[in-house]
Amino acid sequence: MHIEQFVMAYQVEQDRLRAMLPEDFSSLRPVLRINAELRGRAGEETVYLELNTPVEGRGKRGWLNVANWQSPVFSYKRQGKATTFRSEFLEITYTAVGITGGCPAEGDNAGCFFLPDGFVPAETIGENKEFCDCTFAWHFAPGDAQGEMVGGKTLPAIPTESKHQYPREPLTPQGAARIPCEQILGSYVVRFQRP
């Protein structure tokens, strides 16, 4: 199956993430990541989109899935080098900038946790990524996170020491969307075949 995977990570307050994680997980970095995939042949693609955060738990390091959605919840539109994914609660646009880089592999990514007990091992992607500019806005409620990055750069996500103790709350996409975006850390698209 042909996959066109669009990835964007943005920095948030790590203590807010810590307050939402299940007790058997700890936050690795102050990051929320949106992955959007177009799956299938050109003109017949379906959309899959997920929201994740990097964690350590159950003896592994990887990404914890906050939520995921499939067509028809999300639609997409291409306009030149820009691809926009849209739903009632999120709009995100990835604009390819024509600069390519190495494989998007992460050294501490064993895979993705899907609560309550699912785990999907990380897939190996050998193709180069193309950097993107990105804009996004959550629309669950007024004041939800939004951000913009221009210049196709990638910034590091540095873990932070705990400073604030927030009340515990469940890990939901609505709760994650309320955490303000401090900055977009990077965005890219990678195209590959999935068996």
GROMACS .gro file of C-alpha atoms in nm:
model
  195
    1MET     CA    1   0.000   0.000   0.000
    2HIS     CA    2   0.133   0.345  -0.087
    3ILE     CA    3   0.166   0.574   0.217
    4GLU     CA    4   0.219   0.948   0.225
    5GLN     CA    5   0.289   1.024   0.592
    6PHE     CA    6   0.282   1.384   0.718
    7VAL     CA    7   0.436   1.441   1.062
    8MET     CA    8   0.441   1.750   1.284
    9ALA     CA    9   0.566   1.779   1.643
   10TYR     CA   10   0.508   2.075   1.870
   11GLN     CA   11   0.634   2.171   2.214
   12VAL     CA   12   0.399   2.205   2.511
   13GLU     CA   13   0.436   2.239   2.888
   14GLN     CA   14   0.559   1.898   3.003
   15ASP     CA   15   0.395   1.921   3.347
   16ARG     CA   16   0.056   1.944   3.175
   17LEU     CA   17   0.135   1.621   2.989
   18ARG     CA   18   0.252   1.452   3.309
   19ALA     CA   19  -0.085   1.528   3.471
   20MET     CA   20  -0.266   1.338   3.194
   21LEU     CA   21  -0.055   1.027   3.154
   22PRO     CA   22  -0.170   0.695   3.299
   23GLU     CA   23   0.029   0.602   3.611
   24ASP     CA   24   0.236   0.335   3.433
   25PHE     CA   25   0.380   0.590   3.186
   26SER     CA   26   0.621   0.883   3.222
   27SER     CA   27   0.672   1.171   2.979
   28LEU     CA   28   1.004   1.168   2.790
   29ARG     CA   29   0.981   1.508   2.619
   30PRO     CA   30   0.739   1.806   2.617
   31VAL     CA   31   0.593   1.710   2.280
   32LEU     CA   32   0.265   1.638   2.109
   33ARG     CA   33   0.286   1.492   1.758
   34ILE     CA   34   0.027   1.481   1.483
   35ASN     CA   35   0.071   1.212   1.216
   36ALA     CA   36  -0.155   1.224   0.914
   37GLU     CA   37  -0.145   0.955   0.648
   38LEU     CA   38  -0.287   0.930   0.301
   39ARG     CA   39  -0.320   0.558   0.230
   40GLY     CA   40  -0.373   0.408  -0.115
   41ARG     CA   41  -0.351   0.505  -0.479
   42ALA     CA   42  -0.363   0.868  -0.596
   43GLY     CA   43  -0.721   0.991  -0.610
   44GLU     CA   44  -0.845   0.697  -0.399
   45GLU     CA   45  -0.662   0.768  -0.073
   46THR     CA   46  -0.813   0.727   0.269
   47VAL     CA   47  -0.708   0.945   0.563
   48TYR     CA   48  -0.573   0.820   0.896
   49LEU     CA   49  -0.466   1.074   1.159
   50GLU     CA   50  -0.331   1.027   1.511
   51LEU     CA   51  -0.217   1.235   1.809
   52ASN     CA   52   0.075   1.099   2.017
   53THR     CA   53   0.321   1.194   2.292
   54PRO     CA   54   0.662   1.036   2.370
   55VAL     CA   55   0.664   0.816   2.682
   56GLU     CA   56   0.841   0.546   2.874
   57GLY     CA   57   0.632   0.266   3.018
   58ARG     CA   58   0.582  -0.109   3.039
   59GLY     CA   59   0.955  -0.159   2.980
   60LYS     CA   60   0.963   0.033   2.651
   61ARG     CA   61   1.014   0.383   2.510
   62GLY     CA   62   0.791   0.501   2.230
   63TRP     CA   63   0.480   0.704   2.157
   64LEU     CA   64   0.154   0.689   2.348
   65ASN     CA   65  -0.149   0.725   2.124
   66VAL     CA   66  -0.386   0.989   2.260
   67ALA     CA   67  -0.641   0.940   1.981
   68ASN     CA   68  -0.674   0.835   1.619
   69TRP     CA   69  -0.930   0.895   1.347
   70GLN     CA   70  -0.999   0.770   0.996
   71SER     CA   71  -1.194   0.882   0.691
   72PRO     CA   72  -1.457   1.025   0.677
   73VAL     CA   73  -1.388   1.218   1.003
   74PHE     CA   74  -1.102   1.390   0.819
   75SER     CA   75  -1.095   1.516   0.462
   76TYR     CA   76  -0.793   1.645   0.276
   77LYS     CA   77  -0.719   1.890  -0.003
   78ARG     CA   78  -0.407   1.948  -0.209
   79GLN     CA   79  -0.319   2.291  -0.342
   80GLY     CA   80   0.024   2.315  -0.504
   81LYS     CA   81   0.281   2.191  -0.251
   82ALA     CA   82   0.033   2.222   0.039
   83THR     CA   83  -0.180   1.940   0.179
   84THR     CA   84  -0.452   2.032   0.430
   85PHE     CA   85  -0.630   1.787   0.660
   86ARG     CA   86  -0.959   1.913   0.803
   87SER     CA   87  -1.226   1.800   1.048
   88GLU     CA   88  -1.467   1.971   1.286
   89PHE     CA   89  -1.195   1.983   1.555
   90LEU     CA   90  -0.860   2.021   1.372
   91GLU     CA   91  -0.716   2.186   1.065
   92ILE     CA   92  -0.352   2.124   0.976
   93THR     CA   93  -0.161   2.221   0.660
   94TYR     CA   94   0.177   2.078   0.558
   95THR     CA   95   0.359   2.269   0.282
   96ALA     CA   96   0.659   2.087   0.133
   97VAL     CA   97   0.965   2.315   0.103
   98GLY     CA   98   1.174   2.103  -0.134
   99ILE     CA   99   1.453   2.023   0.115
  100THR     CA  100   1.510   1.655   0.189
  101GLY     CA  101   1.680   1.478   0.476
  102GLY     CA  102   1.758   1.135   0.612
  103CYS     CA  103   1.527   0.865   0.732
  104PRO     CA  104   1.298   0.983   1.014
  105ALA     CA  105   1.404   0.700   1.251
  106GLU     CA  106   1.417   0.772   1.626
  107GLY     CA  107   1.668   0.596   1.850
  108ASP     CA  108   1.430   0.561   2.147
  109ASN     CA  109   1.116   0.458   1.959
  110ALA     CA  110   1.019   0.094   2.007
  111GLY     CA  111   0.672   0.167   1.871
  112CYS     CA  112   0.333   0.308   1.968
  113PHE     CA  113   0.119   0.223   2.271
  114PHE     CA  114  -0.257   0.205   2.213
  115LEU     CA  115  -0.449   0.194   2.542
  116PRO     CA  116  -0.551  -0.019   2.718
  117ASP     CA  117  -0.308  -0.294   2.615
  118GLY     CA  118  -0.213  -0.254   2.248
  119PHE     CA  119   0.140  -0.198   2.118
  120VAL     CA  120   0.248  -0.164   1.755
  121PRO     CA  121   0.625  -0.195   1.690
  122ALA     CA  122   0.790   0.094   1.505
  123GLU     CA  123   0.808   0.042   1.131
  124THR     CA  124   1.135   0.086   0.944
  125ILE     CA  125   1.117   0.362   0.682
  126GLY     CA  126   1.421   0.391   0.456
  127GLU     CA  127   1.302   0.672   0.230
  128ASN     CA  128   1.412   1.032   0.280
  129LYS     CA  129   1.175   1.285   0.429
  130GLU     CA  130   1.090   1.622   0.277
  131PHE     CA  131   1.072   1.907   0.526
  132CYS     CA  132   0.753   2.110   0.547
  133ASP     CA  133   0.623   2.438   0.677
  134CYS     CA  134   0.316   2.382   0.891
  135THR     CA  135   0.016   2.559   1.042
  136PHE     CA  136  -0.243   2.398   1.268
  137ALA     CA  137  -0.534   2.483   1.496
  138TRP     CA  138  -0.740   2.261   1.725
  139HIS     CA  139  -1.110   2.356   1.740
  140PHE     CA  140  -1.258   2.150   2.022
  141ALA     CA  141  -1.308   2.469   2.227
  142PRO     CA  142  -1.213   2.838   2.209
  143GLY     CA  143  -0.849   2.895   2.301
  144ASP     CA  144  -0.727   2.550   2.192
  145ALA     CA  145  -0.367   2.516   2.073
  146GLN     CA  146  -0.256   2.651   1.741
  147GLY     CA  147   0.077   2.725   1.578
  148GLU     CA  148   0.273   2.812   1.268
  149MET     CA  149   0.623   2.726   1.151
  150VAL     CA  150   0.791   2.872   0.844
  151GLY     CA  151   1.136   2.780   0.718
  152GLY     CA  152   1.123   2.400   0.730
  153LYS     CA  153   1.356   2.379   1.029
  154THR     CA  154   1.380   2.115   1.301
  155LEU     CA  155   1.432   2.205   1.668
  156PRO     CA  156   1.521   1.975   1.958
  157ALA     CA  157   1.272   1.885   2.230
  158ILE     CA  158   1.447   1.917   2.566
  159PRO     CA  159   1.288   1.745   2.870
  160THR     CA  160   1.201   1.983   3.154
  161GLU     CA  161   1.213   1.941   3.530
  162SER     CA  162   0.878   1.933   3.706
  163LYS     CA  163   0.777   2.281   3.830
  164HIS     CA  164   0.398   2.266   3.869
  165GLN     CA  165   0.168   1.998   4.004
  166TYR     CA  166  -0.152   2.001   3.799
  167PRO     CA  167  -0.465   1.808   3.899
  168ARG     CA  168  -0.487   1.465   3.736
  169GLU     CA  169  -0.713   1.447   3.436
  170PRO     CA  170  -0.783   1.181   3.176
  171LEU     CA  171  -0.574   1.162   2.860
  172THR     CA  172  -0.812   1.283   2.590
  173PRO     CA  173  -0.763   1.470   2.263
  174GLN     CA  174  -0.973   1.756   2.403
  175GLY     CA  175  -0.745   1.784   2.708
  176ALA     CA  176  -0.429   1.766   2.498
  177ALA     CA  177  -0.565   2.032   2.260
  178ARG     CA  178  -0.608   2.272   2.554
  179ILE     CA  179  -0.230   2.271   2.622
  180PRO     CA  180  -0.088   2.577   2.439
  181CYS     CA  181   0.164   2.525   2.162
  182GLU     CA  182   0.495   2.685   2.264
  183GLN     CA  183   0.651   2.626   1.922
  184ILE     CA  184   0.642   2.383   1.632
  185LEU     CA  185   0.955   2.170   1.650
  186GLY     CA  186   0.949   2.026   1.300
  187SER     CA  187   0.738   1.897   1.018
  188TYR     CA  188   0.797   1.667   0.722
  189VAL     CA  189   0.639   1.431   0.472
  190VAL     CA  190   0.774   1.088   0.380
  191ARG     CA  191   0.644   0.863   0.103
  192PHE     CA  192   0.686   0.485   0.114
  193GLN     CA  193   0.529   0.148   0.050
  194ARG     CA  194   0.377  -0.043   0.344
  195PRO     CA  195   0.338  -0.419   0.300
   0.00000   0.00000   0.00000
